[in-house]
Amino acid sequence: MSFSILILDNVDPLAEKVFEERGIKVTRNHNLSGEELHREIKKYDGIVVRSSTTVSPEILQSAEKLKVVGRAGVGVDNIDIEAATARGVLVMNTPDGNTVSTAEHTCGMILAIARNIPQSVQKVKSGGWDRKKYMGTEVHNKTLGIIGLGKIGGEVAKRMKKFGMNIKAYDPFASVEKADSLNVELLELDELLGVADFLTVHTPLTEKTKGLVSMDNADKLKKGVFLINCARGGIYKEEDLPRLIDEGYVAGVAVDAYSTEPPNAGLYEILEHPNIICTPHLGASTEEAQEKVAEQIAYQMSDALEQKSFKGSLNGKSISLTTNKEVQPYLELAQRLGSVAIQLAPEHANEFSFEYSGACSRFSDVLTDSILKGILSHHVSEAVNLINARHYADERGMKIKETKAGETKTFNDLITIRLGEGAEYQNISATVFGENDYRIVEIDGYGIELRLEGDIVMYQNVDKPGMLAGVSSTMAEQGINIGSLSLGRTGKGSNAITAISVDKPLDEEELEPIIGIDGVNALKYISLTNGK
Ligand SMILES: NC(=O)C1=CN([C@@H]2O[C@H](COP(=O)(O)OP(=O)(O)OC[C@H]3O[C@@H](n4cnc5c(N)ncnc54)[C@H](O)[C@@H]3O)[C@@H](O)[C@H]2O)C=CC1
Ligand SMILES: O=C(O)CCC(=O)C(=O)O
């Protein structure tokens, strides 16, 4: 299969080289208007962006064949991941390609704000000379507070330690081991604000990190602190920054990232303030970082399109397991069973229980996605995949209960779907033998053994002589060949369940005479063809 990619932002040409080596057609088109993007995006299997292009729900609606959005960088604030997930589009980033560059830029900003470098450079270049005004402060023996001790925060810590700084951090998700290995003391946020001479943020912008420092908590800051933001605009409340300086809480601010880029008129006060230094989102702007992220995203996207690996995917937890040989058979089993279950379920069925026993229960999360894919592919007109299956289930208000039931006595693995109240068949269980022999093994307590494939007719009947002969001769009269069959009963003369696999798809007319046979009840026709 041949794929095509559109590069939308200023991504290093190494990306093209990698895509072309992988036999993927690549087009570069920057600065498209909204309308052009709506038109162009239809043609591509993948798009590559940095931060200039906004991948909105509206754009994604137009993206008819889109399979993957690749961000050559870390932050994905410009990509609507929820909308992409709903469309079944994979979103990936390159989590570490620009770590070192951004950490170096942050260290540069710390030194620049401590020594008034940008302001004094400006002064000298414009013919001035003022050594008193630009008196600075040493960072040596000062405390650097890091909010977000992740990849970049960690690299900043290592580097600034060499400058003789005491490093302390606030990160509720960082492990004590990591902090210890970096020789960093973890503190609570308010404690950190109270001791930091320099405070640098390295978190994503989230509801929790938005406005982490503002006039509201200015009293908690150590007086005369320097603030640095090379992460995302808004982590320090932008409109409060000039006041924080003017009222003496903060000595200076260094900013690389803004809530609106390029900054809009609302941010001019920040840009113009003499104690605020600004760079135009340059953290990742080095040749090395851009080459790394371009190369990484191109490899990752090529691998994902070719279903080889899903490294770097942000919304494809389940899909990333599809390349795992151990999980593959269970995924297929789960999807086929989901498809059978929905064909057995009564109309409007919206409540299901999935039970996993044996080794497969380790993968219950992804198997639930796969069952849902099997169920929903009968309901949803758009393509359902492992990325968007849960989204569609939630959208339909489906109630799913998932249980893990330990070992099974008879099989290594067993997946059971319970259809609940009102269903003619309540529980259906299946397992996989070897690598790809998928079988239904139990229905409502009746032992059955039938391959989960092709076209299946299932019915309940009274266990009496001639039943099967009646059904098979009715089928034969219509040219329906039986491939295999399985009878399940609890004892002589009791009720029985019969499952027959037939060699061709059946229509209503062909099913009618079988339904009409005396003693045949609850007949269901199940088709596992057409990829459903
Ligand atoms: N200026 C630039 O050009 C660049 C900016 N960035 C931005 O830098 C930031 C950090 O990137 P990485 O270090 O690669 O990410 P990361 O994921 O490695 O680290 C983020 C850290 O923030 C912590 N965190 C999350 N919520 C928090 C909270 N409420 N309070 C405290 N800590 C919290 C996480 O536990 C994690 O350790 C991101 O916002 C990213 O978009 C990244 C690359 C370039
Ligand atoms: O592409 C860029 O230069 C922006 C880098 C960045 O902010 C990120 O990777 O999160």
Coordinates of C-alpha atoms and ligand atoms in Angstrom, one line a residue:
M1 CA 0.0 0.0 0.0
S2 CA 1.4 3.4 -0.8
F3 CA 1.0 6.3 1.6
S4 CA 1.2 10.1 1.2
I5 CA 2.3 12.7 3.7
L6 CA 1.8 16.5 3.9
I7 CA 4.4 18.5 5.8
L8 CA 2.7 21.7 7.0
D9 CA 5.2 23.5 9.2
N10 CA 8.8 24.3 9.0
V11 CA 10.2 20.8 9.7
D12 CA 13.8 19.9 8.8
P13 CA 14.2 18.3 5.3
L14 CA 15.5 15.1 6.9
A15 CA 11.8 14.2 7.4
E16 CA 11.3 14.1 3.6
K17 CA 14.5 12.0 3.2
V18 CA 13.2 9.4 5.6
F19 CA 9.7 9.3 4.1
E20 CA 11.1 8.9 0.6
E21 CA 13.5 6.2 1.6
R22 CA 10.5 4.4 3.0
G23 CA 8.6 4.7 -0.3
I24 CA 6.2 7.3 1.1
K25 CA 5.2 10.2 -1.1
V26 CA 5.7 13.5 0.6
T27 CA 4.6 17.0 -0.1
R28 CA 5.6 20.2 1.7
N29 CA 3.1 23.1 1.9
H30 CA 3.5 25.8 4.5
N31 CA 1.2 28.6 5.4
L32 CA -1.9 27.2 3.9
S33 CA -5.1 29.2 4.5
G34 CA -7.8 27.5 6.5
E35 CA -9.8 26.8 3.3
E36 CA -6.8 25.4 1.5
L37 CA -6.0 23.2 4.4
H38 CA -9.5 21.8 4.4
R39 CA -9.1 21.0 0.8
E40 CA -5.6 19.7 0.8
I41 CA -5.8 17.5 3.9
K42 CA -8.4 15.2 2.2
K43 CA -5.6 13.7 0.1
Y44 CA -3.2 12.6 2.8
D45 CA -2.7 9.6 5.1
G46 CA -0.5 11.7 7.4
I47 CA 0.4 15.3 8.3
V48 CA 3.5 16.6 10.0
V49 CA 3.3 19.8 12.1
R50 CA 5.3 21.8 14.6
S51 CA 3.4 24.4 16.5
S52 CA 2.2 26.8 13.7
T53 CA -0.6 24.6 12.3
T54 CA -3.7 24.1 14.5
V55 CA -5.2 20.7 14.0
S56 CA -8.7 21.5 15.0
P57 CA -11.8 19.3 15.0
E58 CA -13.1 21.1 11.9
I59 CA -9.8 20.3 10.0
L60 CA -10.0 16.7 11.2
Q61 CA -13.6 16.4 9.8
S62 CA -12.2 17.2 6.4
A63 CA -9.4 14.6 6.7
E64 CA -11.0 11.7 5.0
K65 CA -8.1 9.4 4.7
L66 CA -6.0 10.7 7.5
K67 CA -4.4 8.0 9.7
V68 CA -1.7 9.8 11.6
V69 CA -0.8 13.3 12.8
G70 CA 2.9 13.7 13.7
R71 CA 4.2 16.5 15.9
A72 CA 7.9 17.2 15.3
G73 CA 8.4 18.2 18.9
V74 CA 6.9 17.6 22.3
G75 CA 3.9 19.9 23.0
V76 CA 0.6 18.9 21.3
D77 CA -1.5 21.8 22.5
N78 CA -2.1 22.7 18.8
I79 CA -3.6 19.3 18.1
D80 CA -7.1 18.4 19.3
I81 CA -6.3 14.9 20.5
E82 CA -9.9 14.2 21.6
A83 CA -11.2 15.0 18.1
A84 CA -8.4 12.9 16.5
T85 CA -9.2 10.0 18.7
A86 CA -12.9 10.2 17.8
R87 CA -11.9 10.1 14.1
G88 CA -9.6 7.1 14.8
V89 CA -6.5 9.2 13.9
L90 CA -3.3 8.4 15.7
V91 CA -1.4 11.4 17.2
M92 CA 2.3 11.0 17.9
N93 CA 5.1 13.3 19.1
T94 CA 8.9 13.0 19.6
P95 CA 9.2 13.2 23.3
D96 CA 12.9 13.6 23.7
G97 CA 14.4 15.0 20.4
N98 CA 14.5 18.6 21.6
T99 CA 15.1 18.0 25.4
V100 CA 18.8 19.1 25.4
S101 CA 18.2 22.2 23.2
T102 CA 15.4 23.4 25.4
A103 CA 17.3 22.7 28.6
E104 CA 20.3 24.7 27.2
H105 CA 18.0 27.6 26.1
T106 CA 16.5 27.6 29.6
C107 CA 20.0 27.8 31.2
G108 CA 20.8 30.6 28.8
M109 CA 17.7 32.5 29.8
I110 CA 18.5 32.0 33.5
L111 CA 22.0 33.6 33.0
A112 CA 20.6 36.2 30.6
I113 CA 18.0 37.4 33.1
A114 CA 20.4 37.3 36.0
R115 CA 22.9 39.4 34.2
N116 CA 20.6 41.6 32.1
I117 CA 22.3 40.4 29.0
P118 CA 19.6 41.2 26.4
Q119 CA 18.8 44.7 27.8
S120 CA 22.5 45.7 28.0
V121 CA 23.2 44.3 24.5
Q122 CA 20.4 46.5 23.2
K123 CA 21.8 49.5 25.0
V124 CA 25.3 49.2 23.7
K125 CA 24.0 48.5 20.1
S126 CA 22.0 51.7 20.3
G127 CA 25.0 53.7 21.3
G128 CA 24.5 53.7 25.1
W129 CA 26.8 52.6 27.9
D130 CA 25.3 52.0 31.4
R131 CA 27.3 49.7 33.6
K132 CA 25.4 50.6 36.8
K133 CA 21.9 50.0 35.5
Y134 CA 22.8 46.5 34.4
M135 CA 24.4 45.3 37.6
G136 CA 23.5 41.6 37.9
T137 CA 23.4 38.8 40.3
E138 CA 25.3 35.5 40.6
V139 CA 23.5 32.3 40.3
H140 CA 26.2 30.5 42.3
N141 CA 24.8 29.4 45.8
K142 CA 21.3 30.5 44.8
T143 CA 18.3 28.2 44.9
L144 CA 16.8 27.2 41.6
G145 CA 13.2 26.0 41.9
I146 CA 12.1 23.7 39.1
I147 CA 8.4 23.0 38.6
G148 CA 8.1 19.8 36.5
L149 CA 11.1 17.5 37.0
G150 CA 10.6 15.7 33.7
K151 CA 13.0 15.4 30.8
I152 CA 13.8 19.1 30.3
G153 CA 13.5 20.0 34.0
G154 CA 16.0 17.1 34.8
E155 CA 18.5 18.3 32.2
V156 CA 18.2 21.9 33.5
A157 CA 18.9 20.6 37.0
K158 CA 22.1 18.8 35.9
R159 CA 23.4 21.8 34.1
M160 CA 22.6 24.5 36.7
K161 CA 24.1 22.3 39.4
K162 CA 27.4 22.8 37.7
F163 CA 26.9 26.5 38.1
G164 CA 26.8 25.9 41.9
M165 CA 23.1 26.3 42.3
N166 CA 21.0 24.4 45.0
I167 CA 18.3 22.7 43.1
K168 CA 14.9 22.0 44.5
A169 CA 11.8 20.9 42.6
Y170 CA 8.0 20.5 42.8
D171 CA 6.6 17.6 40.7
P172 CA 3.8 15.5 42.3
F173 CA 4.5 12.8 39.7
A174 CA 8.3 12.6 39.9
S175 CA 9.8 9.6 41.7
V176 CA 12.0 10.2 44.8
E177 CA 14.6 8.0 43.0
K178 CA 14.8 10.3 40.0
A179 CA 15.1 13.4 42.3
D180 CA 17.8 11.6 44.3
S181 CA 19.7 10.6 41.2
L182 CA 19.7 14.3 40.2
N183 CA 20.6 15.4 43.7
V184 CA 17.4 17.5 43.7
E185 CA 15.2 17.9 46.8
L186 CA 11.5 17.6 46.2
L187 CA 9.3 20.1 48.0
E188 CA 5.6 21.1 48.0
L189 CA 4.7 23.9 45.7
D190 CA 4.3 26.6 48.4
E191 CA 7.6 25.6 50.0
L192 CA 9.4 25.8 46.7
L193 CA 7.9 29.3 46.0
G194 CA 9.2 30.4 49.4
V195 CA 12.8 29.4 48.8
A196 CA 13.5 29.8 45.1
D197 CA 15.7 32.7 43.9
F198 CA 15.1 31.5 40.4
L199 CA 11.9 29.6 39.4
T200 CA 11.7 27.8 36.1
V201 CA 8.7 25.8 34.8
H202 CA 8.9 22.6 32.7
T203 CA 5.4 21.2 32.8
P204 CA 2.7 21.0 30.1
L205 CA 0.0 23.6 30.3
T206 CA -3.0 21.9 32.1
E207 CA -5.8 23.0 34.3
K208 CA -3.5 22.3 37.2
T209 CA -0.5 24.2 35.9
K210 CA -2.4 27.2 34.4
G211 CA -1.6 30.3 36.4
L212 CA 0.8 28.5 38.9
V213 CA 2.2 31.9 39.8
S214 CA 0.0 35.0 39.7
M215 CA -0.8 38.1 41.8
D216 CA -3.1 35.7 43.8
N217 CA -0.1 33.8 45.3
A218 CA 2.5 36.6 45.0
D219 CA 2.9 36.6 48.8
K220 CA 4.2 33.1 48.8
L221 CA 7.1 34.0 46.5
K222 CA 10.6 34.7 47.9
K223 CA 11.0 38.5 47.3
G224 CA 13.0 39.3 44.2
V225 CA 12.7 35.9 42.5
F226 CA 13.5 35.6 38.8
L227 CA 10.9 33.7 36.8
I228 CA 11.7 31.7 33.7
N229 CA 9.2 30.1 31.3
C230 CA 10.5 28.0 28.4
A231 CA 7.5 25.6 28.6
R232 CA 4.1 27.0 27.7
G233 CA 2.5 30.5 27.9
G234 CA 0.1 30.8 30.7
I235 CA 1.8 28.7 33.4
Y236 CA 2.7 32.0 34.9
K237 CA -0.3 34.2 34.5
E238 CA 0.9 36.4 31.7
E239 CA -1.1 39.5 32.4
D240 CA 0.1 39.6 36.0
L241 CA 3.8 39.5 35.2
P242 CA 4.4 43.3 34.8
R243 CA 2.6 44.0 38.1
L244 CA 4.5 41.2 39.9
I245 CA 7.7 43.1 38.9
D246 CA 6.4 46.6 39.5
E247 CA 5.2 45.7 43.0
G248 CA 8.5 44.2 43.9
Y249 CA 7.6 40.5 44.2
V250 CA 9.6 39.5 41.1
A251 CA 13.0 40.9 39.9
G252 CA 12.7 39.8 36.3
V253 CA 11.1 37.3 34.0
A254 CA 12.4 35.4 31.0
V255 CA 9.8 34.1 28.5
D256 CA 10.2 31.8 25.5
A257 CA 6.6 30.6 25.1
Y258 CA 3.3 32.6 25.0
S259 CA -0.4 31.8 25.1
T260 CA -0.7 33.3 21.7
E261 CA 2.1 33.0 19.2
P262 CA 3.2 35.4 17.8
P263 CA 2.1 37.5 20.9
N264 CA -1.0 39.5 20.3
A265 CA -1.7 43.1 21.5
G266 CA -2.8 41.8 24.9
L267 CA 0.8 40.7 25.5
Y268 CA 2.5 43.9 24.4
E269 CA 2.8 45.1 28.0
I270 CA 5.0 42.0 28.7
L271 CA 7.1 42.5 25.6
E272 CA 7.8 46.1 26.4
H273 CA 8.6 45.7 30.1
P274 CA 12.3 46.4 30.7
N275 CA 12.7 43.6 33.2
I276 CA 11.0 41.0 31.0
I277 CA 13.3 39.3 28.4
C278 CA 11.7 37.5 25.5
T279 CA 12.7 35.0 22.9
P280 CA 10.3 33.9 20.1
H281 CA 9.8 30.2 21.2
L282 CA 13.4 29.3 20.4
G283 CA 13.8 26.4 22.9
A284 CA 13.9 23.7 20.3
S285 CA 15.3 25.9 17.5
T286 CA 18.7 24.3 17.0
E287 CA 19.9 22.4 14.0
E288 CA 20.5 19.4 16.2
A289 CA 17.0 19.3 17.7
Q290 CA 15.2 20.0 14.5
E291 CA 17.1 17.2 12.7
K292 CA 16.4 14.8 15.5
V293 CA 12.7 15.6 15.7
A294 CA 12.2 15.5 12.0
E295 CA 14.0 12.2 11.6
Q296 CA 12.2 10.7 14.6
I297 CA 8.7 11.7 13.5
A298 CA 9.3 10.5 10.0
Y299 CA 10.4 7.1 11.2
Q300 CA 7.6 6.8 13.7
M301 CA 4.9 7.8 11.2
S302 CA 6.3 5.5 8.5
D303 CA 6.3 2.6 11.1
A304 CA 2.8 3.4 12.2
L305 CA 1.4 3.6 8.6
E306 CA 3.1 0.2 7.9
Q307 CA 1.7 -1.2 11.2
K308 CA 5.2 -2.0 12.4
S309 CA 5.4 0.0 15.6
F310 CA 3.4 2.8 17.3
K311 CA 6.3 4.4 19.2
G312 CA 5.5 7.9 20.3
S313 CA 1.7 7.6 20.0
L314 CA -0.3 9.6 22.5
N315 CA -3.8 8.2 21.9
G316 CA -3.1 4.7 20.7
K317 CA -2.4 2.7 23.8
S318 CA -4.3 -0.2 22.4
I319 CA -3.1 0.1 18.9
S320 CA 0.5 0.1 20.1
L321 CA -0.1 -3.5 21.4
T322 CA -1.2 -4.8 18.0
T323 CA 2.4 -5.5 17.0
N324 CA 2.9 -7.6 20.1
K325 CA 2.9 -11.2 19.0
E326 CA 1.6 -12.4 22.3
V327 CA -1.5 -10.1 22.2
Q328 CA -2.3 -10.5 18.5
P329 CA -4.3 -13.7 18.7
Y330 CA -6.4 -12.4 21.6
L331 CA -7.1 -9.2 19.8
E332 CA -8.5 -11.1 16.9
L333 CA -10.5 -13.4 19.2
A334 CA -11.9 -10.5 21.1
Q335 CA -13.0 -8.6 17.9
R336 CA -14.7 -11.7 16.4
L337 CA -16.4 -12.5 19.7
G338 CA -17.6 -8.9 19.9
S339 CA -19.0 -9.2 16.4
V340 CA -20.9 -12.4 17.3
A341 CA -22.2 -10.9 20.5
I342 CA -23.8 -7.9 18.9
Q343 CA -25.4 -10.2 16.3
L344 CA -26.9 -12.3 19.0
A345 CA -27.9 -9.3 21.2
P346 CA -31.4 -7.9 21.1
E347 CA -32.1 -4.6 19.4
H348 CA -31.0 -1.5 21.4
A349 CA -28.7 -3.7 23.6
N350 CA -26.4 -1.2 25.3
E351 CA -25.1 -3.1 28.3
F352 CA -22.4 -5.7 28.2
S353 CA -20.1 -7.6 30.5
F354 CA -16.7 -8.8 29.4
E355 CA -15.0 -11.5 31.4
Y356 CA -11.4 -12.5 30.9
S357 CA -9.9 -15.7 32.3
G358 CA -6.4 -17.1 32.1
A359 CA -3.4 -15.5 30.5
C360 CA -5.4 -13.1 28.3
S361 CA -6.7 -11.3 31.3
R362 CA -3.4 -9.4 31.5
F363 CA -4.4 -7.6 28.4
S364 CA -8.0 -6.9 29.4
D365 CA -7.9 -3.2 28.6
V366 CA -6.9 -3.6 25.0
L367 CA -9.1 -6.6 24.6
T368 CA -12.1 -4.6 25.7
D369 CA -11.2 -2.0 23.0
S370 CA -11.1 -4.9 20.5
I371 CA -14.4 -6.4 21.6
L372 CA -15.9 -2.9 21.3
K373 CA -14.4 -2.6 17.8
G374 CA -16.2 -5.9 16.9
I375 CA -19.5 -4.7 18.4
L376 CA -19.4 -1.1 17.0
S377 CA -18.4 -1.9 13.5
H378 CA -22.0 -3.1 13.1
H379 CA -23.4 0.2 14.4
V380 CA -21.1 3.0 13.2
S381 CA -20.8 4.1 9.7
E382 CA -17.3 5.6 10.1
A383 CA -14.4 3.2 10.4
V384 CA -14.0 1.9 14.0
N385 CA -10.5 1.1 15.2
L386 CA -8.7 0.5 18.4
I387 CA -8.2 4.3 18.8
N388 CA -11.8 5.4 18.6
A389 CA -13.7 2.3 19.8
R390 CA -14.1 3.6 23.4
H391 CA -15.1 7.0 22.1
Y392 CA -18.0 5.6 20.1
A393 CA -19.0 3.4 23.0
D394 CA -19.1 6.4 25.3
E395 CA -20.9 8.5 22.7
R396 CA -23.6 5.8 22.6
G397 CA -23.8 5.6 26.4
M398 CA -22.8 2.0 26.3
K399 CA -22.4 0.4 29.8
I400 CA -19.4 -1.9 29.9
K401 CA -18.4 -4.0 32.9
E402 CA -15.1 -5.7 32.7
T403 CA -14.0 -8.5 35.1
K404 CA -10.9 -10.7 35.3
A405 CA -11.7 -14.2 36.5
G406 CA -8.4 -15.9 37.1
E407 CA -7.6 -19.3 35.8
T408 CA -10.0 -21.5 33.8
K409 CA -10.3 -25.2 34.4
T410 CA -10.6 -26.3 30.7
F411 CA -8.9 -23.7 28.6
N412 CA -5.7 -21.6 28.8
D413 CA -7.7 -18.5 28.0
L414 CA -11.4 -17.7 27.8
I415 CA -13.3 -14.5 26.9
T416 CA -16.9 -14.4 27.9
I417 CA -19.4 -11.8 26.8
R418 CA -22.6 -11.5 28.9
L419 CA -25.4 -10.0 27.0
G420 CA -27.7 -9.4 29.9
E421 CA -31.5 -9.1 30.3
G422 CA -33.8 -9.8 27.3
A423 CA -31.2 -11.6 25.2
E424 CA -32.1 -15.0 23.8
Y425 CA -28.5 -16.1 24.2
Q426 CA -27.1 -14.7 27.4
N427 CA -23.4 -15.7 27.6
I428 CA -21.0 -16.6 24.9
S429 CA -17.5 -17.8 25.5
A430 CA -14.6 -18.3 23.1
T431 CA -10.9 -19.2 23.1
V432 CA -8.0 -19.5 20.8
F433 CA -6.2 -22.7 20.1
G434 CA -2.6 -22.4 18.8
E435 CA -2.0 -19.2 16.9
N436 CA -5.2 -18.6 15.0
D437 CA -7.8 -21.2 15.6
Y438 CA -10.6 -19.1 17.2
R439 CA -13.5 -21.1 18.6
I440 CA -16.8 -20.5 20.4
V441 CA -16.7 -23.1 23.2
E442 CA -19.7 -22.3 25.3
I443 CA -23.1 -20.7 24.9
D444 CA -25.3 -20.3 28.0
G445 CA -23.7 -23.3 29.7
Y446 CA -23.9 -25.6 26.7
G447 CA -20.6 -26.8 25.5
I448 CA -20.2 -26.0 21.7
E449 CA -17.2 -26.1 19.5
L450 CA -17.4 -24.0 16.4
R451 CA -14.8 -22.0 14.5
L452 CA -15.4 -18.2 14.8
E453 CA -15.4 -17.5 11.1
G454 CA -17.5 -17.2 8.0
D455 CA -21.3 -17.6 8.2
I456 CA -23.0 -19.3 11.1
V457 CA -26.6 -20.3 11.8
M458 CA -27.4 -20.8 15.5
Y459 CA -30.7 -21.9 17.0
Q460 CA -32.2 -23.5 20.1
N461 CA -34.1 -26.7 19.6
V462 CA -35.8 -29.5 21.5
D463 CA -33.5 -32.4 21.6
K464 CA -35.5 -35.0 19.7
P465 CA -34.8 -37.3 16.7
G466 CA -35.1 -35.7 13.3
M467 CA -34.4 -32.1 14.2
L468 CA -31.0 -31.9 12.6
A469 CA -32.1 -33.9 9.6
G470 CA -35.0 -31.4 9.1
V471 CA -32.7 -28.4 9.2
S472 CA -30.0 -30.0 7.0
S473 CA -32.5 -31.1 4.3
T474 CA -34.1 -27.7 4.3
M475 CA -30.6 -26.2 3.8
A476 CA -29.7 -28.8 1.1
E477 CA -32.9 -27.9 -0.8
Q478 CA -31.7 -24.4 -1.0
G479 CA -28.1 -25.3 -2.0
I480 CA -26.7 -24.4 1.3
N481 CA -23.7 -26.5 2.1
I482 CA -22.9 -27.2 5.8
G483 CA -19.2 -26.8 6.7
S484 CA -19.3 -28.0 10.2
L485 CA -21.7 -28.1 13.1
S486 CA -21.8 -28.4 16.9
L487 CA -24.5 -29.5 19.2
G488 CA -24.7 -28.5 22.8
R489 CA -27.1 -30.0 25.3
T490 CA -27.1 -30.6 29.0
G491 CA -28.6 -34.1 28.9
K492 CA -30.8 -36.5 26.8
G493 CA -34.0 -34.9 25.7
S494 CA -33.2 -31.6 27.2
N495 CA -33.1 -28.3 25.3
A496 CA -30.1 -28.0 22.9
I497 CA -28.2 -25.3 21.0
T498 CA -27.1 -26.0 17.5
A499 CA -24.5 -24.0 15.7
I500 CA -23.9 -24.7 12.0
S501 CA -21.3 -23.0 9.9
V502 CA -22.4 -22.7 6.2
D503 CA -20.3 -22.2 3.1
K504 CA -22.0 -19.0 1.9
P505 CA -23.7 -15.9 3.2
L506 CA -27.5 -16.3 3.7
D507 CA -30.3 -13.9 3.1
E508 CA -33.7 -13.6 4.7
E509 CA -35.4 -15.7 2.1
E510 CA -33.0 -18.6 2.7
L511 CA -33.4 -18.3 6.4
E512 CA -37.2 -18.2 6.4
P513 CA -37.8 -22.0 5.8
I514 CA -35.3 -22.9 8.5
I515 CA -37.0 -20.5 11.0
G516 CA -40.3 -22.2 10.1
I517 CA -39.2 -25.7 11.1
D518 CA -41.2 -26.9 14.1
G519 CA -38.9 -27.0 17.2
V520 CA -36.4 -24.5 15.9
N521 CA -36.3 -21.5 18.1
A522 CA -34.4 -18.3 18.5
L523 CA -32.6 -18.7 15.2
K524 CA -29.8 -16.2 14.6
Y525 CA -27.6 -15.8 11.5
I526 CA -24.1 -14.5 12.3
S527 CA -21.8 -13.3 9.6
L528 CA -18.1 -12.8 10.3
T529 CA -17.3 -11.8 6.8
N530 CA -16.6 -8.3 5.5
G531 CA -14.0 -7.7 8.2
K532 CA -16.8 -7.4 10.9
Ligands
LIG1 N1 10.2 26.1 24.4 C1 10.3 25.1 23.7 O1 10.6 25.2 22.5 C2 9.9 23.8 24.1 C3 9.0 23.6 25.1 N2 8.6 22.4 25.6 C4 7.7 22.3 26.6 O2 8.4 22.0 27.8 C5 7.5 21.3 28.7 C6 8.2 20.1 29.4 O3 8.6 19.2 28.4 P1 9.3 17.8 28.8 O4 10.3 18.0 29.9 O5 9.8 17.2 27.5 O6 8.0 17.0 29.3 P2 8.0 15.8 30.4 O7 6.7 15.2 30.2 O8 9.2 15.0 30.3 O9 8.0 16.6 31.8 C7 6.9 17.3 32.3 C8 6.9 17.1 33.8 O10 5.9 18.0 34.3 C9 5.4 17.3 35.5 N3 4.1 17.8 35.8 C10 2.9 17.6 35.2 N4 1.9 18.2 35.8 C11 2.5 18.9 36.9 C12 2.0 19.7 37.9 N5 0.7 20.0 38.0 N6 2.8 20.2 38.8 C13 4.2 20.0 38.7 N7 4.7 19.1 37.8 C14 3.9 18.6 36.9 C15 5.3 15.8 35.0 O11 5.3 15.0 36.1 C16 6.6 15.7 34.3 O12 7.7 15.3 35.1 C17 6.3 21.0 27.9 O13 5.3 21.9 28.2 C18 6.7 21.1 26.5 O14 5.7 21.4 25.6 C19 9.2 21.2 25.1 C20 10.2 21.3 24.1 C21 10.5 22.6 23.5
LIG2 O1 8.6 23.1 17.2 C1 9.1 23.9 18.0 O2 10.0 24.7 17.8 C2 8.4 24.1 19.3 C3 8.9 23.1 20.3 C4 8.0 22.9 21.4 O3 7.5 23.8 22.0 C5 7.7 21.5 21.8 O4 8.3 20.6 21.3 O5 6.8 21.4 22.7

